[in-house]
Coordinates of C-alpha atoms and ligand atoms in Angstrom, one line a residue:
Chain A
X1026 CA 4.9 -6.4 -4.8
X1027 CA 8.6 -5.8 -4.0
X1028 CA 11.7 -7.5 -2.6
X1029 CA 10.8 -6.8 1.1
X1030 CA 8.0 -9.3 1.1
X1031 CA 8.2 -13.0 0.1
X1032 CA 5.2 -12.6 -2.2
X1033 CA 5.9 -13.5 -5.8
X1034 CA 3.0 -12.7 -8.2
X1035 CA 2.1 -15.5 -10.6
X1036 CA -0.6 -17.6 -12.0
X1037 CA 0.2 -21.1 -10.7
X1038 CA -2.4 -23.4 -9.2
X1039 CA -1.3 -22.4 -5.7
X1040 CA -1.6 -18.7 -6.6
X1041 CA -5.1 -19.3 -7.7
X1042 CA -6.4 -21.4 -4.9
X1043 CA -8.1 -20.0 -1.8
X1044 CA -5.8 -18.9 1.1
X1045 CA -7.8 -21.2 3.4
X1046 CA -6.9 -24.1 1.1
X1047 CA -3.2 -23.3 1.6
X1048 CA -3.7 -23.1 5.4
X1049 CA -5.2 -26.6 5.2
X1050 CA -2.1 -27.8 3.3
X1051 CA 0.1 -26.3 6.1
X1052 CA -1.9 -28.1 8.7
X1053 CA -1.8 -31.4 6.7
X1054 CA 2.0 -31.2 6.1
X1055 CA 2.6 -30.4 9.8
X1056 CA 0.5 -33.2 11.0
X1057 CA 2.1 -35.7 8.6
X1058 CA 5.7 -34.7 9.4
X1059 CA 5.1 -35.2 13.1
X1060 CA 3.1 -38.4 13.0
X1061 CA 6.0 -40.7 12.4
X1062 CA 9.4 -40.8 13.9
X1063 CA 11.8 -41.4 11.0
X1064 CA 13.6 -39.2 8.4
X1065 CA 11.9 -40.7 5.4
X1066 CA 8.4 -39.2 5.8
X1067 CA 9.4 -35.6 6.5
X1068 CA 12.1 -35.9 3.8
X1069 CA 9.6 -37.0 1.2
X1070 CA 7.3 -34.2 2.4
X1071 CA 10.1 -31.6 2.1
X1072 CA 10.8 -32.7 -1.4
X1073 CA 7.2 -32.7 -2.5
X1074 CA 6.6 -29.3 -1.0
X1075 CA 9.8 -28.0 -2.6
X1076 CA 8.4 -29.2 -5.9
X1077 CA 5.2 -27.3 -5.2
X1078 CA 7.3 -24.3 -4.5
X1079 CA 9.1 -24.8 -7.8
X1080 CA 5.8 -25.1 -9.7
X1081 CA 4.5 -21.9 -8.3
X1082 CA 7.5 -19.6 -8.1
X1083 CA 10.1 -21.2 -10.3
X1084 CA 13.7 -20.2 -9.6
X1085 CA 12.6 -18.4 -6.5
X1086 CA 12.2 -21.8 -4.9
X1087 CA 16.0 -22.1 -4.9
X1088 CA 17.0 -18.5 -4.4
X1089 CA 14.9 -17.4 -1.4
X1090 CA 16.6 -17.1 1.9
X1091 CA 14.3 -19.5 3.7
X1092 CA 15.2 -22.6 1.6
X1093 CA 18.9 -21.9 2.0
X1094 CA 18.5 -21.4 5.7
X1095 CA 16.8 -24.7 6.2
X1096 CA 19.3 -26.7 4.1
X1097 CA 22.0 -25.4 6.5
X1098 CA 19.7 -26.2 9.4
X1099 CA 19.4 -29.9 8.4
X1100 CA 23.2 -30.1 8.1
X1101 CA 23.7 -28.5 11.5
X1102 CA 21.1 -30.7 13.3
X1103 CA 22.7 -33.8 11.9
X1104 CA 26.2 -32.7 13.1
X1105 CA 25.1 -31.7 16.5
X1106 CA 22.9 -34.7 17.2
X1107 CA 25.3 -37.1 15.6
X1108 CA 28.1 -36.1 17.9
X1109 CA 26.3 -35.1 21.0
X1110 CA 22.9 -36.8 21.3
X1111 CA 23.1 -39.3 24.2
X1112 CA 20.7 -41.6 22.3
X1113 CA 23.7 -42.6 20.1
X1114 CA 24.9 -46.2 20.5
X1115 CA 26.1 -47.4 17.1
X1116 CA 29.2 -45.5 15.8
X1117 CA 28.9 -44.5 12.2
X1118 CA 31.9 -45.8 10.1
X1119 CA 33.6 -43.4 7.7
X1120 CA 35.6 -45.7 5.4
X1121 CA 35.8 -48.2 8.1
X1122 CA 36.8 -45.7 10.9
X1123 CA 34.8 -44.2 13.7
X1124 CA 34.8 -40.5 14.0
X1125 CA 35.3 -39.1 17.4
X1126 CA 35.7 -35.5 18.6
X1127 CA 37.5 -35.4 22.0
X1128 CA 35.2 -34.3 24.9
X1129 CA 32.3 -34.2 22.6
X1130 CA 31.5 -37.7 21.4
X1131 CA 31.6 -40.2 18.6
X1132 CA 29.4 -39.6 15.5
X1133 CA 26.5 -42.1 15.9
X1134 CA 24.0 -43.4 13.5
X1135 CA 21.1 -42.9 16.0
X1136 CA 22.1 -39.3 16.5
X1137 CA 22.2 -38.7 12.7
X1138 CA 18.8 -40.4 12.4
X1139 CA 17.4 -38.1 15.1
X1140 CA 19.0 -35.0 13.6
X1141 CA 17.7 -35.9 10.1
X1142 CA 14.2 -36.5 11.4
X1143 CA 14.0 -33.1 13.1
X1144 CA 15.8 -31.3 10.4
X1145 CA 13.4 -32.5 7.7
X1146 CA 10.4 -31.9 10.0
X1147 CA 11.2 -28.2 10.4
X1148 CA 12.2 -27.9 6.8
X1149 CA 8.9 -29.4 5.5
X1150 CA 7.0 -26.9 7.7
X1151 CA 9.2 -24.0 6.7
X1152 CA 8.8 -24.8 3.0
X1153 CA 5.1 -25.2 3.2
X1154 CA 4.8 -21.8 5.0
X1155 CA 7.0 -20.4 2.2
X1156 CA 4.5 -21.8 -0.3
X1157 CA 1.7 -20.0 1.5
X1158 CA 3.4 -16.6 1.8
X1159 CA 5.1 -16.6 -1.6
X1160 CA 1.8 -17.3 -3.5
X1161 CA -0.6 -15.4 -1.4
X1162 CA -0.8 -11.6 -1.5
X1163 CA -0.7 -10.0 1.9
X1164 CA -4.3 -8.7 1.4
X1165 CA -5.4 -12.2 0.6
X1166 CA -3.8 -13.6 3.7
X1167 CA -5.6 -11.1 5.9
X1168 CA -8.9 -11.8 4.0
X1169 CA -8.4 -15.5 4.6
X1170 CA -8.2 -14.9 8.3
X1171 CA -11.3 -12.6 8.3
X1172 CA -13.2 -15.4 6.6
X1173 CA -12.1 -17.7 9.3
X1174 CA -13.6 -15.4 11.9
X1175 CA -11.0 -12.7 12.7
X1176 CA -12.9 -9.3 12.9
X1177 CA -12.8 -7.3 9.6
X1178 CA -11.3 -4.2 11.3
X1179 CA -8.5 -6.0 13.0
X1180 CA -7.6 -7.9 9.8
X1181 CA -7.5 -4.6 7.9
X1182 CA -5.3 -2.9 10.5
X1183 CA -2.8 -5.8 10.3
X1184 CA -2.8 -5.5 6.5
X1185 CA -2.1 -1.8 6.6
X1186 CA 0.8 -2.2 8.9
X1187 CA 2.2 -5.0 6.6
X1188 CA 2.0 -2.6 3.8
X1189 CA 3.8 0.1 5.8
X1190 CA 6.9 -2.1 6.1
X1191 CA 8.0 -2.3 2.4
X1192 CA 7.0 1.3 1.8
X1193 CA 9.0 2.5 4.8
X1194 CA 12.1 0.5 4.0
X1195 CA 12.1 1.9 0.5
X1196 CA 11.9 5.4 2.0
X1197 CA 14.8 4.6 4.3
X1198 CA 16.8 3.6 1.3
X1199 CA 16.1 7.0 -0.3
X1200 CA 17.0 8.9 2.8
X1201 CA 20.2 6.9 3.2
X1202 CA 21.3 7.7 -0.3
X1203 CA 20.4 11.3 0.1
X1204 CA 22.5 11.5 3.2
X1205 CA 25.4 9.6 1.6
X1206 CA 25.2 12.1 -1.2
X1207 CA 25.7 14.8 1.4
X1208 CA 28.8 13.2 2.8
X1209 CA 27.7 10.7 5.4
X1210 CA 30.5 8.2 5.7
X1211 CA 30.0 4.7 6.9
X1212 CA 33.3 3.0 7.5
X1213 CA 33.1 1.6 11.0
X1214 CA 30.2 0.1 12.9
X1215 CA 30.1 3.2 15.1
X1216 CA 29.7 5.3 11.9
X1217 CA 26.7 3.1 11.0
X1218 CA 25.2 3.5 14.4
X1219 CA 25.7 7.3 14.3
X1220 CA 24.2 7.3 10.8
X1221 CA 21.0 5.9 12.2
X1222 CA 20.1 9.1 13.9
X1223 CA 19.8 11.3 10.8
X1224 CA 18.0 8.4 9.2
X1225 CA 15.4 8.0 12.0
X1226 CA 14.2 11.5 12.3
X1227 CA 13.1 12.0 8.7
X1228 CA 11.8 8.4 8.6
X1229 CA 9.6 8.8 11.6
X1230 CA 8.3 12.2 10.4
X1231 CA 7.5 10.7 7.0
X1232 CA 5.9 7.6 8.5
X1233 CA 3.7 9.8 10.7
X1234 CA 2.6 11.9 7.8
X1235 CA 1.9 8.7 5.8
X1236 CA -0.1 7.1 8.5
X1237 CA -2.2 10.3 8.9
X1238 CA -2.9 10.2 5.1
X1239 CA -3.7 6.5 5.3
X1240 CA -6.2 7.1 8.1
X1241 CA -7.8 10.0 6.3
X1242 CA -8.0 8.2 3.0
X1243 CA -9.7 5.2 4.7
X1244 CA -12.2 7.5 6.3
X1245 CA -12.8 9.3 3.1
X1246 CA -13.8 6.0 1.6
X1247 CA -16.2 5.2 4.4
X1248 CA -14.1 2.5 5.9
X1249 CA -15.6 1.1 9.1
X1250 CA -19.0 2.7 8.4
X1251 CA -20.4 -0.8 8.2
X1252 CA -19.1 -3.9 9.8
X1253 CA -20.4 -5.9 6.8
X1254 CA -19.3 -4.3 3.6
X1255 CA -20.7 -5.7 0.3
X1256 CA -18.7 -8.9 -0.4
X1257 CA -17.2 -8.6 -3.9
X1258 CA -16.5 -12.3 -4.6
X1259 CA -19.0 -14.9 -5.3
X1260 CA -17.5 -18.0 -3.7
X1261 CA -13.7 -18.1 -3.4
X1262 CA -13.7 -21.8 -2.6
X1263 CA -13.8 -23.5 -6.0
X1264 CA -13.7 -27.1 -7.2
X1265 CA -9.9 -27.3 -7.2
X1266 CA -9.8 -26.1 -3.7
X1267 CA -12.2 -28.9 -2.7
X1268 CA -10.0 -31.5 -4.5
X1269 CA -6.9 -30.3 -2.8
X1270 CA -8.4 -30.1 0.6
X1271 CA -10.0 -33.6 0.2
X1272 CA -6.8 -35.0 -1.0
X1273 CA -4.9 -33.8 2.0
X1274 CA -7.7 -34.9 4.3
X1275 CA -7.7 -38.4 2.9
X1276 CA -3.9 -38.7 3.2
X1277 CA -4.0 -37.3 6.8
X1278 CA -6.7 -39.7 7.9
X1279 CA -4.9 -42.6 6.3
X1280 CA -1.7 -41.6 8.1
X1281 CA -3.4 -41.3 11.4
X1282 CA -4.9 -44.8 10.9
X1283 CA -1.5 -46.2 10.0
X1284 CA 0.0 -44.5 13.1
X1285 CA -2.6 -46.1 15.3
X1286 CA -2.3 -49.5 13.8
X1287 CA 1.5 -49.7 13.2
X1288 CA 2.9 -47.1 15.6
X1289 CA 5.4 -44.4 14.7
X1290 CA 7.4 -46.4 12.1
X1291 CA 10.5 -45.8 14.3
X1292 CA 13.5 -48.0 13.6
X1293 CA 16.1 -46.0 15.7
X1294 CA 16.6 -49.0 17.9
X1295 CA 17.8 -51.2 15.0
X1296 CA 20.6 -49.4 13.3
X1297 CA 23.5 -51.2 11.6
X1298 CA 24.8 -49.0 8.9
X1299 CA 24.4 -45.8 6.9
X1300 CA 21.6 -47.3 4.8
X1301 CA 19.5 -47.6 7.9
X1302 CA 19.1 -43.9 8.0
X1303 CA 16.5 -44.1 5.3
X1304 CA 15.7 -47.8 5.2
X1305 CA 14.8 -50.0 8.1
X1306 CA 17.1 -53.0 8.5
X1307 CA 15.7 -56.2 7.1
X1308 CA 14.8 -58.4 10.1
X1309 CA 17.4 -61.1 10.9
Chain B
X163 CA -27.0 28.1 -10.5
X164 CA -27.0 26.2 -7.3
X165 CA -24.1 26.3 -4.8
X166 CA -22.7 22.8 -4.3
X167 CA -20.4 23.9 -1.6
X168 CA -20.7 26.9 0.7
X169 CA -18.6 28.2 3.6
X170 CA -20.2 30.7 5.9
X171 CA -18.0 32.5 8.5
X172 CA -15.9 29.4 9.1
X173 CA -13.2 29.6 11.8
X174 CA -11.2 26.7 12.9
X175 CA -8.3 26.1 15.4
X176 CA -6.5 22.7 15.7
X177 CA -6.4 21.3 19.2
X178 CA -3.5 22.6 21.2
X179 CA -2.9 25.4 18.8
X180 CA -3.1 29.1 19.6
X181 CA -3.5 30.5 16.1
X182 CA -6.5 29.7 14.1
X183 CA -5.9 27.7 10.9
X184 CA -9.0 29.1 9.2
X185 CA -10.1 32.7 9.8
X186 CA -13.5 33.8 8.7
X187 CA -13.7 31.8 5.5
X188 CA -16.5 32.6 3.1
X189 CA -16.9 31.3 -0.4
X190 CA -19.2 29.2 -2.6
X191 CA -18.6 26.7 -5.3
X192 CA -21.2 26.4 -8.1
X193 CA -22.2 23.2 -9.8
X194 CA -19.7 22.2 -12.5
X195 CA -17.1 24.8 -11.5
X196 CA -13.4 24.1 -11.5
X197 CA -11.9 26.0 -8.5
X198 CA -8.2 26.1 -7.7
X199 CA -6.9 26.9 -4.2
X200 CA -3.4 28.3 -4.0
X201 CA -1.3 29.8 -1.3
X202 CA 2.1 29.5 0.5
X203 CA 2.9 26.7 3.0
X204 CA 0.7 26.6 6.1
X205 CA -1.9 28.9 4.5
X206 CA -4.7 26.5 5.5
X207 CA -5.4 24.9 2.1
X208 CA -5.4 21.3 3.4
X209 CA -7.4 22.5 6.4
X210 CA -10.2 23.7 4.2
X211 CA -10.2 20.4 2.3
X212 CA -10.5 18.5 5.6
X213 CA -13.5 20.5 6.7
X214 CA -15.5 19.7 3.6
X215 CA -15.8 16.0 4.4
X216 CA -15.9 16.1 8.2
X217 CA -12.4 14.9 8.8
X218 CA -12.3 18.2 10.7
X219 CA -13.7 18.2 13.3
X220 CA -14.6 14.5 13.5
X221 CA -11.1 13.0 13.4
X222 CA -8.9 16.0 14.1
X223 CA -10.9 17.5 17.0
X224 CA -10.5 21.2 17.6
X225 CA -13.0 23.9 17.4
X226 CA -15.0 24.5 14.2
X227 CA -17.2 27.6 14.1
X228 CA -19.5 28.7 11.3
X229 CA -21.5 26.6 8.8
X230 CA -20.6 24.5 5.8
X231 CA -23.2 23.5 3.3
X232 CA -23.1 20.7 0.7
X233 CA -25.9 21.2 -1.8
X234 CA -27.7 23.4 0.6
X235 CA -27.5 21.0 3.5
X236 CA -25.6 21.9 6.6
X237 CA -23.0 19.3 7.2
X238 CA -21.8 20.3 10.7
X239 CA -22.0 17.4 13.0
X240 CA -22.4 14.8 10.2
X241 CA -20.2 11.7 10.3
X242 CA -17.2 11.4 8.0
X243 CA -18.5 8.1 6.6
X244 CA -21.8 9.8 5.6
X245 CA -20.0 12.7 4.0
X246 CA -17.6 10.4 2.2
X247 CA -20.2 9.6 -0.4
X248 CA -21.0 13.3 -0.9
X249 CA -17.5 14.8 -1.0
X250 CA -14.8 12.6 -2.7
X251 CA -11.4 13.4 -1.4
X252 CA -8.0 12.7 -3.0
X253 CA -4.6 13.3 -1.2
X254 CA -1.1 13.9 -2.4
X255 CA 0.6 10.7 -1.3
X256 CA -0.5 8.2 -3.9
X257 CA 0.6 5.0 -2.1
X258 CA -0.8 5.9 1.3
X259 CA -4.3 6.1 -0.2
X260 CA -4.3 2.7 -1.7
X261 CA -4.8 -0.5 0.2
X262 CA -6.3 -3.2 -1.9
X263 CA -4.9 -6.1 -3.9
X264 CA -6.0 -5.0 -7.4
X265 CA -7.1 -1.8 -9.1
X266 CA -10.7 -3.1 -9.4
X267 CA -11.0 -3.9 -5.7
X268 CA -9.4 -0.6 -4.9
X269 CA -12.1 1.2 -6.9
X270 CA -14.9 -0.9 -5.4
X271 CA -13.6 -0.5 -1.9
X272 CA -15.5 2.7 -1.0
X273 CA -18.8 1.7 -2.5
X274 CA -18.6 -1.7 -0.8
X275 CA -18.0 0.1 2.5
X276 CA -21.2 2.0 1.8
X277 CA -23.0 -1.4 1.3
X278 CA -23.9 -0.5 -2.3
X279 CA -25.3 -3.7 -4.0
X280 CA -22.7 -5.7 -5.9
X281 CA -24.3 -5.3 -9.4
X282 CA -24.4 -1.6 -8.9
X283 CA -20.7 -1.5 -7.7
X284 CA -19.6 -3.4 -10.8
X285 CA -21.5 -1.1 -13.2
X286 CA -19.9 2.0 -11.5
X287 CA -16.6 0.3 -11.7
X288 CA -16.8 -0.1 -15.5
X289 CA -17.9 3.5 -15.7
X290 CA -15.1 5.1 -13.8
X291 CA -12.4 2.8 -15.4
X292 CA -13.5 4.3 -18.7
X293 CA -13.8 7.9 -17.4
X294 CA -10.2 7.8 -16.1
X295 CA -8.9 5.7 -19.0
X296 CA -7.5 3.0 -16.8
X297 CA -9.4 0.0 -18.1
X298 CA -6.1 -1.7 -18.8
X299 CA -5.0 -1.4 -15.2
X300 CA -8.0 -3.3 -13.9
X301 CA -6.3 -6.4 -12.6
X302 CA -2.9 -4.9 -11.7
X303 CA -1.7 -4.3 -8.2
X304 CA -2.1 -0.6 -7.3
X305 CA 1.4 -0.7 -5.8
X306 CA 3.1 -1.6 -9.1
X307 CA 1.7 1.4 -11.0
X308 CA 3.4 4.7 -11.8
X309 CA 2.5 7.7 -9.6
X310 CA 0.2 9.2 -12.3
X311 CA -1.6 5.9 -12.7
X312 CA -1.9 5.5 -8.9
X313 CA -3.4 9.0 -8.6
X314 CA -5.9 8.2 -11.3
X315 CA -6.9 5.0 -9.5
X316 CA -7.3 7.0 -6.3
X317 CA -9.6 9.5 -8.1
X318 CA -11.6 6.6 -9.6
X319 CA -11.9 5.0 -6.2
X320 CA -13.7 8.1 -4.8
X321 CA -15.7 8.7 -7.9
X322 CA -17.2 5.2 -7.6
X323 CA -18.9 6.5 -4.5
X324 CA -20.6 9.1 -6.7
X325 CA -19.8 12.2 -4.7
X326 CA -21.4 15.5 -5.5
X327 CA -18.0 17.2 -5.5
X328 CA -14.4 16.2 -6.0
X329 CA -11.8 17.7 -3.6
X330 CA -8.1 17.1 -4.4
X331 CA -5.3 18.2 -2.0
X332 CA -2.2 18.7 -4.1
X333 CA -2.8 15.5 -6.2
X334 CA 0.3 16.2 -8.3
X335 CA 2.9 17.2 -5.8
X336 CA 4.5 13.8 -5.6
X337 CA 4.4 13.2 -9.3
X338 CA 6.9 13.7 -12.1
X339 CA 5.9 16.1 -14.9
X340 CA 4.4 13.4 -17.0
X341 CA 2.3 12.1 -14.1
X342 CA 1.2 15.7 -13.3
X343 CA 0.1 16.2 -16.9
X344 CA -1.8 12.9 -16.9
X345 CA -3.7 13.6 -13.7
X346 CA -4.5 17.2 -14.6
X347 CA -5.8 16.1 -18.0
X348 CA -8.0 13.5 -16.3
X349 CA -9.4 16.0 -13.8
X350 CA -10.0 18.5 -16.5
X351 CA -11.9 15.9 -18.5
X352 CA -14.0 14.9 -15.6
X353 CA -14.9 18.5 -15.1
X354 CA -15.5 19.6 -18.7
X355 CA -17.1 16.3 -20.1
X356 CA -18.9 14.9 -17.1
X357 CA -19.6 18.2 -15.4
X358 CA -18.1 17.1 -12.1
X359 CA -17.5 19.9 -9.7
X360 CA -13.8 20.2 -8.8
X361 CA -12.0 21.9 -6.0
X362 CA -8.2 21.4 -6.3
X363 CA -5.3 22.6 -4.2
X364 CA -2.4 22.9 -6.6
X365 CA 0.9 24.6 -6.9
X366 CA 1.3 24.1 -10.7
X367 CA 0.1 27.7 -11.3
X368 CA 0.5 27.5 -15.1
X369 CA -1.9 24.6 -15.2
X370 CA -4.4 26.3 -13.0
X371 CA -4.3 29.5 -15.0
X372 CA -5.2 27.4 -18.0
X373 CA -8.0 25.2 -16.6
X374 CA -9.5 26.8 -13.5
X375 CA -12.7 28.8 -13.7
X376 CA -11.8 30.5 -10.4
X377 CA -8.9 30.8 -8.1
X378 CA -8.9 31.2 -4.4
X379 CA -5.6 32.6 -3.0
X380 CA -5.1 31.9 0.7
X381 CA -2.5 33.2 3.2
X382 CA -2.3 32.8 7.0
X383 CA -5.7 31.1 7.2
X384 CA -7.5 33.8 5.3
X385 CA -8.9 34.1 1.8
X386 CA -7.0 36.9 0.2
X387 CA -8.2 36.8 -3.4
X388 CA -11.1 35.0 -5.0
X389 CA -11.9 35.4 -8.6
X390 CA -11.3 34.3 -12.2
X391 CA -7.6 33.6 -12.9
X392 CA -7.0 36.7 -15.0
X393 CA -8.2 38.9 -12.1
X394 CA -6.4 37.0 -9.4
X395 CA -3.0 37.0 -11.2
X396 CA -3.3 40.7 -11.9
X397 CA -2.7 41.3 -8.2
X398 CA 1.0 40.6 -8.6
X399 CA 2.1 42.5 -5.4
X400 CA 0.1 40.2 -3.2
X401 CA 1.8 37.2 -4.7
X402 CA 5.2 38.8 -4.3
X403 CA 4.6 39.5 -0.6
X404 CA 3.6 35.9 0.0
X405 CA 6.7 34.7 -1.9
X406 CA 4.5 33.0 -4.6
X407 CA 5.0 32.8 -8.3
X408 CA 2.5 33.7 -10.9
X409 CA 2.6 32.3 -14.5
X410 CA 5.8 33.4 -16.2
X411 CA 4.0 34.9 -19.1
X412 CA 1.8 36.9 -16.8
X413 CA 4.9 38.2 -15.0
X414 CA 6.6 39.1 -18.3
X415 CA 3.6 41.2 -19.3
X416 CA 3.7 42.8 -15.9
X417 CA 7.3 43.8 -16.3
X418 CA 6.6 45.1 -19.8
X419 CA 3.8 47.1 -18.4
X420 CA 5.5 48.6 -15.3
X421 CA 9.0 49.1 -16.6
X422 CA 8.5 49.9 -20.2
X423 CA 5.0 51.2 -20.1
X424 CA 4.3 49.1 -23.2
X425 CA 1.1 47.4 -22.3
X426 CA -2.1 49.5 -22.2
X427 CA -5.3 48.4 -20.6
X428 CA -5.7 44.8 -21.7
X429 CA -5.6 42.1 -19.0
X430 CA -2.3 40.2 -18.7
X431 CA -2.1 36.9 -20.5
X432 CA -1.9 33.7 -18.5
X433 CA -1.2 31.0 -21.0
X434 CA 1.5 30.8 -23.6
X435 CA -1.1 31.0 -26.5
X436 CA -2.7 34.1 -25.0
X437 CA 0.8 35.6 -24.5
X438 CA 1.7 34.9 -28.1
X439 CA -1.3 36.8 -29.3
X440 CA -0.9 39.7 -27.0
X441 CA 2.9 40.0 -27.3
X442 CA 2.7 40.1 -31.1
X443 CA 0.3 42.9 -30.9
X444 CA 2.9 45.2 -29.2
X445 CA 5.5 46.5 -31.6
Ligands
LIG966 N1 -2.8 18.0 12.3 C1 -2.5 19.2 12.7 N2 -2.4 19.5 14.0 C2 -2.1 20.8 14.4 N3 -1.9 21.8 13.5 C3 -2.0 21.6 12.2 C4 -2.3 20.3 11.7 N4 -2.3 20.3 10.4 C5 -2.0 21.6 10.0 N5 -1.8 22.4 11.1 C6 -1.5 23.8 11.2 O1 -2.5 24.5 10.5 C7 -2.1 25.5 9.7 C8 -2.6 25.3 8.3 O2 -2.0 24.1 7.8 P1 -2.4 23.4 6.4 O3 -1.9 22.0 6.4 O4 -3.9 23.6 6.2 O5 -1.6 24.3 5.4 P2 -1.4 24.1 3.8 O6 -1.9 25.3 3.2 O7 -2.1 22.8 3.4 O8 0.1 23.9 3.7 P3 1.0 23.0 2.7 O9 1.2 23.8 1.4 O10 2.3 22.9 3.5 O11 0.3 21.7 2.5 C9 -0.6 25.5 9.8 O12 -0.1 26.4 10.7 C10 -0.3 24.1 10.4 O13 0.9 24.1 11.2
LIG967 MG1 -1.4 21.0 2.6

């Protein structure tokens, strides 16, 4: 639609599948990343979901702000937990030396393990959410919710407000350039704040007019005259949706069974060196 | 000929307003007519449009007196949704009217809200796509189109409800010249080829002069002039007082007439072609 939303039009498998299928993927990935307490599972999930993103939106999988933000987040979590998490016992060796920040602590393997686990968990969930919002048109998102039982009118109103955001911010851009053309200077922060006033008044007026038109146009097309408008799709849920949902269901069930039988696959109590971050130590 | 739309002694005041927005409005629109409404700002043009499909008084409130008939049936106290399928309305802001994911869903939206069966909706869809020459836009997002295309989608989306009359409130005022030309050509086609009755508020006077069967000139909530374009544009003083323009060729003829007494009795021209003929006659 435009650069104010995450949505990127396309024709990938994820664009074509039902929005409820994508919600199921989100639930599956969230469950899987929280079932086990080690960095490997959420890291693998993050990479897989990143590949999904790359398949569906190509370069946007790298360039979007969310992916960048979460790479930084992983790094920060590892740093903070590595130095400060009281769980830390085994110092990590950097070329044979421990690394200590005075009053803060020594960088520990357990802390790093902890930080990586949480970092990859939130990253996997963020990336799978990105997959959802970048391949699903806002209308389709709302329709998905209506199909899951949210009332039609409420879903529609959410949708209309979503659409107002990009339109309004484009309008704001136009007003700002118009005012700069008339000599509005923005050198200091104070200038910027003062500049908001002449921006706001026309923006509010325009938005009010626009909402009036929106409401009128909806009424003029009999919106709300029936709570059950004619459905225009046959079945949205196709064979590929079934395959995807069943695939995630099977993996999730298998993971739950594994969790019950073997516990959380947690080896934080048995750390000896850097390699143990991603590989449990061989017994002995 | 039967009147498709009739206003009888209509008066209307918006809530919390002292002055009436419509004062004693009387006019009729016949089947298949192309009627243009013109007038300065705040004349009451939009207000007239809103009364035809019940937005006034249903959504705006206020006091509406007098009677409005659509195909002989009094529509006072009818619900907007019921009137939606009888009076199709198009507004000036193209984006604010569109809400769906694709052009075809946009066009089907109104008919679906009226619970028209799906097969019927799809056959109407094909039909209006062709009428407005937007078959190619079918699967595009309405928000990625040019203004002229968006406006044609908006027109198609109300036509799919098969209204008895099409009312357009300044459909070209947000468009560039090319979009304006596109939309006007489309509306003219609908009127001339498909015999759809059109009431259009428009400030492109040149275009109205060429296409409209009749022009209604409003000022201060009243109808000041109502007649064929040649007659209406002859009352140049009234336009002057209201600060409105008339077609440039008409004004030229007026000046020739008044200043140089070089005109005679013929009506003033309104289009460039007419002007060419008549101007070459005077030597
Ligand atoms: N929603 C409203 N509430 C109150 N008063 C209104 C409302 N809309 C219009 N009016 C008033 O009613 C009168 C007629 O307005 P209307 O919008 O019909 O004029 P218009 O001819 O369409 O003008 P324009 O060329 O600016 O669109 C004006 O005095 C206006 O201020
Ligand atoms: Mg108006």
